[in-house]
mmCIF file of C-alpha atoms and ligand atoms in Angstrom:
data_model
loop_
_atom_site.group_PDB
_atom_site.id
_atom_site.type_symbol
_atom_site.label_atom_id
_atom_site.label_comp_id
_atom_site.label_asym_id
_atom_site.label_seq_id
_atom_site.Cartn_x
_atom_site.Cartn_y
_atom_site.Cartn_z
ATOM 1 C CA MET A 63 107.892 96.167 106.931
ATOM 2 C CA TYR A 64 107.766 92.986 104.870
ATOM 3 C CA ARG A 65 107.159 90.816 107.931
ATOM 4 C CA LEU A 66 104.124 92.994 108.796
ATOM 5 C CA LEU A 67 102.804 92.637 105.248
ATOM 6 C CA VAL A 68 103.157 88.864 105.497
ATOM 7 C CA LEU A 69 101.562 88.784 108.955
ATOM 8 C CA THR A 70 98.602 90.842 107.708
ATOM 9 C CA ARG A 71 98.139 88.563 104.691
ATOM 10 C CA VAL A 72 98.350 85.346 106.724
ATOM 11 C CA LEU A 73 96.043 86.525 109.513
ATOM 12 C CA ASP A 74 93.560 87.947 106.991
ATOM 13 C CA ARG A 75 93.349 84.545 105.251
ATOM 14 C CA TYR A 76 92.743 82.836 108.609
ATOM 15 C CA LEU A 77 90.023 85.330 109.581
ATOM 16 C CA LEU A 78 88.273 84.667 106.281
ATOM 17 C CA ARG A 79 88.447 80.890 106.781
ATOM 18 C CA LEU A 80 87.221 81.176 110.384
ATOM 19 C CA GLN A 81 84.150 83.043 109.183
ATOM 20 C CA ARG A 82 83.584 80.376 106.523
ATOM 21 C CA MET A 83 83.780 77.734 109.277
ATOM 22 C CA GLY A 84 80.972 79.541 111.098
ATOM 23 C CA LYS A 85 83.257 80.728 113.907
ATOM 24 C CA ALA A 86 82.888 84.466 113.178
ATOM 25 C CA ALA A 87 79.836 86.454 112.135
ATOM 26 C CA LEU A 88 81.217 88.625 109.351
ATOM 27 C CA TYR A 89 84.627 89.691 108.097
ATOM 28 C CA ALA A 90 85.838 92.457 105.755
ATOM 29 C CA GLU A 91 88.981 91.244 104.011
ATOM 30 C CA ALA A 92 92.200 93.282 103.809
ATOM 31 C CA MET A 93 93.764 91.339 100.916
ATOM 32 C CA GLY A 94 95.331 93.657 98.321
ATOM 33 C CA GLU A 95 95.349 96.711 100.587
ATOM 34 C CA GLU A 96 98.062 95.603 103.014
ATOM 35 C CA ALA A 97 100.746 98.007 101.744
ATOM 36 C CA ALA A 98 98.540 101.080 102.130
ATOM 37 C CA MET A 99 97.700 99.974 105.677
ATOM 38 C CA VAL A 100 101.181 98.936 106.812
ATOM 39 C CA GLY A 101 103.126 101.718 105.055
ATOM 40 C CA SER A 102 100.987 104.525 106.474
ATOM 41 C CA ALA A 103 100.689 103.093 109.988
ATOM 42 C CA LEU A 104 104.454 102.618 110.299
ATOM 43 C CA ALA A 105 104.814 106.407 110.129
ATOM 44 C CA LEU A 106 102.518 106.945 113.136
ATOM 45 C CA HIS A 107 103.727 107.530 116.682
ATOM 46 C CA PRO A 108 102.161 105.508 119.523
ATOM 47 C CA GLU A 109 100.434 108.622 120.950
ATOM 48 C CA ASP A 110 98.747 109.403 117.612
ATOM 49 C CA VAL A 111 95.121 108.321 117.390
ATOM 50 C CA VAL A 112 93.585 106.235 114.621
ATOM 51 C CA PHE A 113 89.944 106.372 113.516
ATOM 52 C CA PRO A 114 89.848 103.444 111.066
ATOM 53 C CA SER A 115 87.105 101.992 108.932
ATOM 54 C CA TYR A 116 86.183 98.312 109.279
ATOM 55 C CA ARG A 117 89.009 97.020 107.050
ATOM 56 C CA GLU A 118 92.315 98.195 108.561
ATOM 57 C CA LEU A 119 93.814 94.918 109.839
ATOM 58 C CA GLY A 120 97.380 95.896 108.822
ATOM 59 C CA VAL A 121 97.113 99.165 110.753
ATOM 60 C CA PHE A 122 96.203 97.322 113.949
ATOM 61 C CA LEU A 123 99.120 94.904 113.612
ATOM 62 C CA VAL A 124 101.570 97.754 113.032
ATOM 63 C CA ARG A 125 100.293 99.471 116.178
ATOM 64 C CA GLY A 126 101.250 96.384 118.144
ATOM 65 C CA VAL A 127 97.827 94.854 118.720
ATOM 66 C CA PRO A 128 98.550 91.192 119.536
ATOM 67 C CA VAL A 129 97.174 88.651 117.057
ATOM 68 C CA SER A 130 95.521 86.924 120.037
ATOM 69 C CA GLU A 131 93.422 90.026 120.767
ATOM 70 C CA ILE A 132 92.306 90.362 117.153
ATOM 71 C CA LEU A 133 91.237 86.717 117.243
ATOM 72 C CA ASP A 134 89.419 87.229 120.571
ATOM 73 C CA ARG A 135 87.567 90.080 118.911
ATOM 74 C CA GLN A 136 86.694 88.271 115.694
ATOM 75 C CA LEU A 137 85.713 85.024 117.398
ATOM 76 C CA ASN A 138 83.954 86.871 120.248
ATOM 77 C CA THR A 139 85.735 84.821 122.871
ATOM 78 C CA VAL A 140 85.329 85.596 126.544
ATOM 79 C CA ASP A 141 88.315 87.981 126.167
ATOM 80 C CA ASP A 142 86.853 90.032 123.288
ATOM 81 C CA PRO A 143 87.856 93.592 124.276
ATOM 82 C CA LEU A 144 84.681 94.976 122.644
ATOM 83 C CA LYS A 145 82.440 92.285 124.185
ATOM 84 C CA GLY A 146 80.658 91.448 120.960
ATOM 85 C CA HIS A 147 79.682 95.031 120.298
ATOM 86 C CA GLU A 148 80.302 96.575 116.886
ATOM 87 C CA PHE A 149 81.338 95.267 113.515
ATOM 88 C CA ALA A 150 84.807 96.850 114.039
ATOM 89 C CA VAL A 151 87.754 94.511 113.424
ATOM 90 C CA PHE A 152 89.361 96.007 116.516
ATOM 91 C CA GLY A 153 89.461 99.033 118.778
ATOM 92 C CA ASP A 154 91.049 99.744 122.125
ATOM 93 C CA ARG A 155 92.133 102.798 124.061
ATOM 94 C CA ARG A 156 95.464 101.104 124.947
ATOM 95 C CA PHE A 157 96.499 101.258 121.292
ATOM 96 C CA ASN A 158 94.850 104.609 120.510
ATOM 97 C CA ILE A 159 92.508 102.908 118.061
ATOM 98 C CA VAL A 160 88.868 103.980 118.081
ATOM 99 C CA PRO A 161 86.526 101.126 117.056
ATOM 100 C CA ALA A 162 85.209 101.697 113.539
ATOM 101 C CA PRO A 163 81.536 102.572 113.349
ATOM 102 C CA THR A 164 79.390 100.524 110.951
ATOM 103 C CA PRO A 165 77.749 103.483 109.133
ATOM 104 C CA VAL A 166 80.141 104.443 106.344
ATOM 105 C CA SER A 167 82.295 107.569 106.884
ATOM 106 C CA THR A 168 80.854 108.581 110.269
ATOM 107 C CA GLN A 169 84.344 108.199 111.757
ATOM 108 C CA ILE A 170 85.508 111.221 109.730
ATOM 109 C CA PRO A 171 83.775 114.093 111.606
ATOM 110 C CA MET A 172 84.508 112.343 114.930
ATOM 111 C CA ALA A 173 88.185 112.192 114.029
ATOM 112 C CA VAL A 174 88.224 115.900 113.139
ATOM 113 C CA GLY A 175 86.709 116.803 116.508
ATOM 114 C CA TYR A 176 89.209 114.613 118.330
ATOM 115 C CA ALA A 177 92.085 116.280 116.491
ATOM 116 C CA LEU A 178 90.726 119.708 117.368
ATOM 117 C CA ALA A 179 91.065 118.791 121.051
ATOM 118 C CA PHE A 180 94.792 118.151 120.499
ATOM 119 C CA LYS A 181 95.120 121.594 118.946
ATOM 120 C CA ILE A 182 93.231 123.318 121.778
ATOM 121 C CA ARG A 183 95.315 121.515 124.419
ATOM 122 C CA GLY A 184 98.555 122.176 122.544
ATOM 123 C CA GLU A 185 99.401 118.453 122.335
ATOM 124 C CA ARG A 186 101.848 117.441 119.599
ATOM 125 C CA ARG A 187 99.791 114.478 118.410
ATOM 126 C CA LEU A 188 97.829 113.817 115.290
ATOM 127 C CA VAL A 189 94.751 111.916 114.243
ATOM 128 C CA VAL A 190 94.589 109.753 111.152
ATOM 129 C CA THR A 191 91.290 108.611 109.774
ATOM 130 C CA TYR A 192 90.942 105.878 107.159
ATOM 131 C CA PHE A 193 87.936 105.474 104.866
ATOM 132 C CA GLY A 194 87.055 104.101 101.442
ATOM 133 C CA ASP A 195 86.400 105.720 98.075
ATOM 134 C CA GLY A 196 82.666 105.183 98.652
ATOM 135 C CA ALA A 197 82.877 107.163 101.886
ATOM 136 C CA THR A 198 83.829 110.305 99.938
ATOM 137 C CA SER A 199 80.263 110.487 98.564
ATOM 138 C CA LYS A 200 78.828 110.898 102.057
ATOM 139 C CA GLY A 201 78.157 114.247 103.706
ATOM 140 C CA ASP A 202 80.326 113.233 106.686
ATOM 141 C CA PHE A 203 83.438 113.330 104.485
ATOM 142 C CA HIS A 204 82.687 116.804 103.121
ATOM 143 C CA GLU A 205 81.541 118.170 106.467
ATOM 144 C CA GLY A 206 84.606 116.764 108.213
ATOM 145 C CA ILE A 207 87.168 117.984 105.688
ATOM 146 C CA ASN A 208 85.447 121.373 105.381
ATOM 147 C CA PHE A 209 85.490 121.868 109.154
ATOM 148 C CA ALA A 210 89.145 120.807 109.189
ATOM 149 C CA SER A 211 89.962 123.303 106.443
ATOM 150 C CA VAL A 212 88.696 126.163 108.642
ATOM 151 C CA PHE A 213 89.886 125.121 112.120
ATOM 152 C CA LYS A 214 93.022 123.291 110.960
ATOM 153 C CA PRO A 215 93.335 120.547 113.580
ATOM 154 C CA PRO A 216 96.218 118.050 113.269
ATOM 155 C CA ILE A 217 94.469 115.497 111.057
ATOM 156 C CA VAL A 218 95.356 113.407 108.024
ATOM 157 C CA PHE A 219 92.572 111.898 105.921
ATOM 158 C CA ILE A 220 93.596 108.652 104.230
ATOM 159 C CA CYS A 221 91.257 107.458 101.505
ATOM 160 C CA MET A 222 91.848 103.818 100.667
ATOM 161 C CA ASN A 223 90.730 103.920 97.062
ATOM 162 C CA ASN A 224 90.293 100.184 96.528
ATOM 163 C CA GLN A 225 88.212 100.880 93.382
ATOM 164 C CA TYR A 226 84.917 99.591 94.798
ATOM 165 C CA ALA A 227 82.223 100.423 97.340
ATOM 166 C CA ILE A 228 80.716 96.941 97.418
ATOM 167 C CA SER A 229 79.571 96.670 93.768
ATOM 168 C CA THR A 230 79.927 100.365 92.862
ATOM 169 C CA HIS A 231 83.081 101.097 90.874
ATOM 170 C CA VAL A 232 84.874 104.344 91.724
ATOM 171 C CA SER A 233 84.022 105.673 88.239
ATOM 172 C CA ARG A 234 80.359 105.672 89.385
ATOM 173 C CA GLN A 235 81.267 107.263 92.712
ATOM 174 C CA THR A 236 82.608 110.634 91.612
ATOM 175 C CA GLY A 237 83.024 112.784 88.520
ATOM 176 C CA SER A 238 86.437 113.979 89.772
ATOM 177 C CA ALA A 239 89.450 112.490 88.009
ATOM 178 C CA THR A 240 91.025 111.698 91.392
ATOM 179 C CA ILE A 241 89.995 111.683 95.022
ATOM 180 C CA ALA A 242 93.167 113.541 96.036
ATOM 181 C CA GLN A 243 92.078 116.607 94.045
ATOM 182 C CA LYS A 244 89.008 117.019 96.267
ATOM 183 C CA ALA A 245 91.426 118.535 98.822
ATOM 184 C CA ILE A 246 91.980 121.536 96.504
ATOM 185 C CA ALA A 247 88.353 122.660 96.840
ATOM 186 C CA TYR A 248 88.909 122.843 100.603
ATOM 187 C CA GLY A 249 92.171 124.777 100.287
ATOM 188 C CA LEU A 250 94.215 121.782 101.411
ATOM 189 C CA SER A 251 96.903 119.576 99.854
ATOM 190 C CA GLY A 252 96.046 116.187 98.432
ATOM 191 C CA TYR A 253 98.532 113.446 97.539
ATOM 192 C CA ARG A 254 97.791 110.516 95.233
ATOM 193 C CA VAL A 255 100.009 107.589 96.118
ATOM 194 C CA ASP A 256 100.522 104.101 94.693
ATOM 195 C CA GLY A 257 98.885 102.308 97.587
ATOM 196 C CA ASN A 258 100.353 98.968 96.520
ATOM 197 C CA ASP A 259 103.880 100.293 97.063
ATOM 198 C CA VAL A 260 104.549 100.008 100.788
ATOM 199 C CA ILE A 261 107.688 102.156 100.636
ATOM 200 C CA ALA A 262 105.901 104.971 98.785
ATOM 201 C CA MET A 263 103.067 104.862 101.316
ATOM 202 C CA TYR A 264 105.538 105.000 104.191
ATOM 203 C CA LEU A 265 107.571 107.893 102.792
ATOM 204 C CA VAL A 266 104.588 110.069 101.871
ATOM 205 C CA SER A 267 102.874 109.355 105.205
ATOM 206 C CA ARG A 268 106.024 110.069 107.203
ATOM 207 C CA SER A 269 106.588 113.443 105.606
ATOM 208 C CA VAL A 270 102.893 114.429 105.778
ATOM 209 C CA PHE A 271 102.578 113.330 109.425
ATOM 210 C CA GLU A 272 105.690 115.314 110.405
ATOM 211 C CA GLU A 273 104.338 118.402 108.688
ATOM 212 C CA VAL A 274 100.954 118.072 110.420
ATOM 213 C CA ARG A 275 102.552 117.395 113.838
ATOM 214 C CA ASP A 276 104.509 120.635 113.345
ATOM 215 C CA GLY A 277 101.272 122.594 112.955
ATOM 216 C CA GLY A 278 100.801 122.177 109.198
ATOM 217 C CA ASP A 279 97.376 122.154 107.595
ATOM 218 C CA PRO A 280 95.306 118.956 107.364
ATOM 219 C CA VAL A 281 96.143 116.749 104.369
ATOM 220 C CA LEU A 282 94.222 114.262 102.241
ATOM 221 C CA ILE A 283 96.115 111.186 101.008
ATOM 222 C CA GLU A 284 94.549 108.966 98.352
ATOM 223 C CA ALA A 285 96.041 105.471 98.364
ATOM 224 C CA VAL A 286 95.317 103.901 94.979
ATOM 225 C CA THR A 287 94.909 100.197 95.599
ATOM 226 C CA TYR A 288 92.560 97.293 94.914
ATOM 227 C CA ARG A 289 90.405 95.021 97.040
ATOM 228 C CA LEU A 290 91.466 91.573 95.813
ATOM 229 C CA GLY A 291 88.892 89.760 97.922
ATOM 230 C CA ALA A 292 85.172 90.241 98.425
ATOM 231 C CA HIS A 293 83.737 93.343 100.120
ATOM 232 C CA THR A 294 82.829 91.236 103.139
ATOM 233 C CA THR A 295 81.982 87.595 103.660
ATOM 234 C CA SER A 296 78.389 88.491 102.630
ATOM 235 C CA ASP A 297 79.467 89.607 99.153
ATOM 236 C CA ASP A 298 80.080 87.814 95.853
ATOM 237 C CA PRO A 299 82.299 90.040 93.666
ATOM 238 C CA LYS A 300 81.906 87.719 90.646
ATOM 239 C CA ARG A 301 78.510 89.361 90.161
ATOM 240 C CA TYR A 302 79.973 92.765 89.356
ATOM 241 C CA ARG A 303 83.593 92.480 88.178
ATOM 242 C CA SER A 304 85.495 90.283 85.769
ATOM 243 C CA GLU A 305 88.092 87.678 86.604
ATOM 244 C CA GLU A 306 90.440 89.366 84.065
ATOM 245 C CA GLU A 307 90.311 92.604 86.043
ATOM 246 C CA VAL A 308 91.160 90.801 89.281
ATOM 247 C CA GLN A 309 94.011 88.966 87.526
ATOM 248 C CA GLN A 310 95.448 92.290 86.298
ATOM 249 C CA TRP A 311 95.537 93.587 89.870
ATOM 250 C CA MET A 312 96.935 90.289 91.183
ATOM 251 C CA LYS A 313 100.070 91.174 89.192
ATOM 252 C CA LYS A 314 100.403 94.258 91.414
ATOM 253 C CA ASP A 315 99.887 92.313 94.654
ATOM 254 C CA PRO A 316 101.583 94.532 97.273
ATOM 255 C CA VAL A 317 103.043 91.627 99.234
ATOM 256 C CA ASP A 318 104.526 89.999 96.120
ATOM 257 C CA ARG A 319 105.883 93.363 95.018
ATOM 258 C CA MET A 320 107.783 93.939 98.239
ATOM 259 C CA ARG A 321 109.107 90.377 98.151
ATOM 260 C CA ALA A 322 110.315 90.824 94.558
ATOM 261 C CA TYR A 323 111.978 94.109 95.515
ATOM 262 C CA LEU A 324 113.770 92.685 98.560
ATOM 263 C CA ILE A 325 114.969 89.671 96.592
ATOM 264 C CA ALA A 326 116.125 91.819 93.647
ATOM 265 C CA LYS A 327 118.041 94.074 96.066
ATOM 266 C CA ASN A 328 119.545 91.022 97.763
ATOM 267 C CA VAL A 329 118.121 92.032 101.135
ATOM 268 C CA ILE A 330 116.600 88.570 101.521
ATOM 269 C CA GLY A 331 116.963 85.307 99.597
ATOM 270 C CA GLU A 332 114.279 82.838 98.463
ATOM 271 C CA GLU A 333 115.094 80.641 101.452
ATOM 272 C CA ASP A 334 114.702 83.517 103.977
ATOM 273 C CA ASP A 335 111.381 84.299 102.370
ATOM 274 C CA ARG A 336 110.107 80.725 102.623
ATOM 275 C CA SER A 337 111.127 80.473 106.264
ATOM 276 C CA LEU A 338 109.495 83.822 107.078
ATOM 277 C CA TRP A 339 106.173 82.634 105.616
ATOM 278 C CA SER A 340 106.307 79.306 107.435
ATOM 279 C CA GLU A 341 107.288 80.978 110.717
ATOM 280 C CA VAL A 342 104.364 83.443 110.454
ATOM 281 C CA GLU A 343 101.988 80.672 109.380
ATOM 282 C CA ALA A 344 102.979 78.499 112.367
ATOM 283 C CA PHE A 345 102.629 81.436 114.757
ATOM 284 C CA VAL A 346 99.172 82.479 113.525
ATOM 285 C CA SER A 347 97.920 78.910 113.364
ATOM 286 C CA ALA A 348 98.953 78.329 117.018
ATOM 287 C CA GLU A 349 97.196 81.558 118.046
ATOM 288 C CA VAL A 350 94.058 80.430 116.182
ATOM 289 C CA GLU A 351 94.098 77.074 118.018
ATOM 290 C CA ARG A 352 94.387 78.878 121.349
ATOM 291 C CA ALA A 353 91.544 81.275 120.533
ATOM 292 C CA LEU A 354 89.262 78.469 119.310
ATOM 293 C CA ALA A 355 89.730 76.646 122.610
ATOM 294 C CA LYS A 356 88.410 79.614 124.626
ATOM 295 C CA PRO A 357 84.798 79.861 125.782
ATOM 296 C CA GLY A 358 82.579 82.409 124.044
ATOM 297 C CA LEU A 359 81.001 85.536 125.527
ATOM 298 C CA GLU A 360 77.899 85.277 127.666
ATOM 299 C CA PRO A 361 75.005 86.732 125.608
ATOM 300 C CA GLU A 362 74.109 89.212 128.383
ATOM 301 C CA VAL A 363 77.295 91.235 127.748
ATOM 302 C CA ILE A 364 75.473 92.827 124.824
ATOM 303 C CA PHE A 365 73.914 95.171 127.416
ATOM 304 C CA GLU A 366 77.211 96.242 128.997
ATOM 305 C CA ASP A 367 79.248 99.371 128.306
ATOM 306 C CA VAL A 368 76.494 101.388 126.657
ATOM 307 C CA TYR A 369 75.475 103.333 129.766
ATOM 308 C CA ALA A 370 77.695 103.710 132.849
ATOM 309 C CA GLU A 371 74.654 102.613 134.887
ATOM 310 C CA PRO A 372 71.844 100.662 133.193
ATOM 311 C CA THR A 373 68.653 102.704 132.785
ATOM 312 C CA PRO A 374 65.346 101.285 134.183
ATOM 313 C CA GLN A 375 64.304 100.387 130.598
ATOM 314 C CA LEU A 376 67.578 98.580 130.042
ATOM 315 C CA ARG A 377 67.161 96.659 133.304
ATOM 316 C CA GLU A 378 63.752 95.533 132.110
ATOM 317 C CA GLN A 379 65.170 94.431 128.777
ATOM 318 C CA ILE A 380 67.989 92.512 130.465
ATOM 319 C CA GLU A 381 65.472 90.669 132.628
ATOM 320 C CA GLU A 382 63.291 89.877 129.613
ATOM 321 C CA PHE A 383 66.343 88.661 127.668
ATOM 322 C CA ARG A 384 67.451 86.397 130.548
ATOM 323 C CA GLN A 385 63.949 84.945 130.727
ATOM 324 C CA GLN A 386 64.066 84.228 127.009
ATOM 325 C CA LEU A 387 67.496 82.566 127.293
ATOM 326 C CA ARG A 388 66.203 80.371 130.119
ATOM 327 C CA THR A 389 63.177 79.349 128.059
ATOM 328 C CA GLU A 390 65.364 78.553 125.053
ATOM 329 C CA ARG A 391 67.710 76.456 127.192
ATOM 330 C CA VAL A 392 64.794 74.498 128.627
ATOM 331 C CA MET A 393 63.336 73.945 125.146
ATOM 332 C CA ARG A 394 66.693 72.730 123.838
ATOM 333 C CA GLY A 395 66.703 70.301 126.754
HETATM 334 C C1 TPP B 461 75.613 104.951 105.859
HETATM 335 C C2 TPP B 461 75.800 103.591 105.306
HETATM 336 N N1 TPP B 461 75.291 103.291 104.111
HETATM 337 C C3 TPP B 461 75.473 102.046 103.592
HETATM 338 C C4 TPP B 461 76.172 101.109 104.298
HETATM 339 C C5 TPP B 461 76.406 99.742 103.703
HETATM 340 N N2 TPP B 461 77.808 99.674 103.302
HETATM 341 C C6 TPP B 461 78.726 99.088 104.081
HETATM 342 S S1 TPP B 461 80.237 99.197 103.444
HETATM 343 C C7 TPP B 461 79.692 100.007 102.064
HETATM 344 C C8 TPP B 461 80.635 100.411 100.983
HETATM 345 C C9 TPP B 461 81.714 101.317 101.434
HETATM 346 O O1 TPP B 461 82.654 101.453 100.427
HETATM 347 P P1 TPP B 461 83.997 102.249 100.620
HETATM 348 O O2 TPP B 461 83.746 103.475 101.423
HETATM 349 O O3 TPP B 461 84.603 102.422 99.280
HETATM 350 O O4 TPP B 461 84.900 101.301 101.536
HETATM 351 P P2 TPP B 461 85.380 99.794 101.274
HETATM 352 O O5 TPP B 461 84.322 98.904 101.861
HETATM 353 O O6 TPP B 461 85.569 99.601 99.828
HETATM 354 O O7 TPP B 461 86.652 99.648 102.034
HETATM 355 C C10 TPP B 461 78.328 100.193 102.134
HETATM 356 C C11 TPP B 461 77.528 100.874 101.106
HETATM 357 C C12 TPP B 461 76.685 101.477 105.565
HETATM 358 N N3 TPP B 461 77.412 100.634 106.302
HETATM 359 N N4 TPP B 461 76.501 102.725 106.035
#
């Protein structure tokens, strides 16, 4: 559990730096939310399906996605499994992870429909969908959870309440005292969990997932956490929140908390901890070197995988695009 927290933190820092170096287009940081990601995902079974938002790096690592594939995706190397499509950090059928859509909260109704298929087919699998506090103001959230409350598919809604939707504080997002209590209006159970406590997240998720796999009603889990970094690499949080507030939450850093707990319980010593961090750092840094050495995607792949067969209009566009690339290459000499 702790190793996965450390791996998420280290890789997240690299992904941020790679974007700053101009190697990636955009990145949505996970820093501060690692425990909510790792704790919940550890309670999933491989056959369960995840509909994440764009920020769930820790979930992907727990599901066994290799660091190399996440780097291929973020750097859009020739091996990018999504071929440059989408803003999603990752998505692949092999890991039962659906790529996150860019429009906020649209994954929620899709996830409900997917879960309904499991119910109809009598499969003992569940769907988990992750979304932010801001997403709960969208119709998709209410439509999805309402539909789920009637048809009761095996689904768990996990709201990562990281206190902000870009610059909008959660206090401006809803008049409800909590997000968990929104479940009550739909006749469902809602749990409010300390999302910076990885063990709490794991235990609540494990018991909820078991219940839902056994045919229990859908559940809403609110993970109370904090986005320590910027919304994405296009954001400057200094414009809307104080340094004091960030410092207060830094004291509840989920990775530090787990380290302090393990050391206090004598599960690991300071030396084990230092060697874990340097081992993970060396591993990720080697993977980054390997990914940086790979060639990038050919621009034409942008047209692939939308239609099984390109339409006549698409064929025309591809030809026009190729012509443009040729002209640009000639002009660049
Ligand atoms: C429908 C839609 N509206 C606006 C945006 C721009 N946008 C991207 S992320 C975001 C905030 C989402 O906040 P939240 O749901 O709390 O998730 P977080 O980013 O904090 O994880 C907004 C407004 C969008 N992607 N889609």
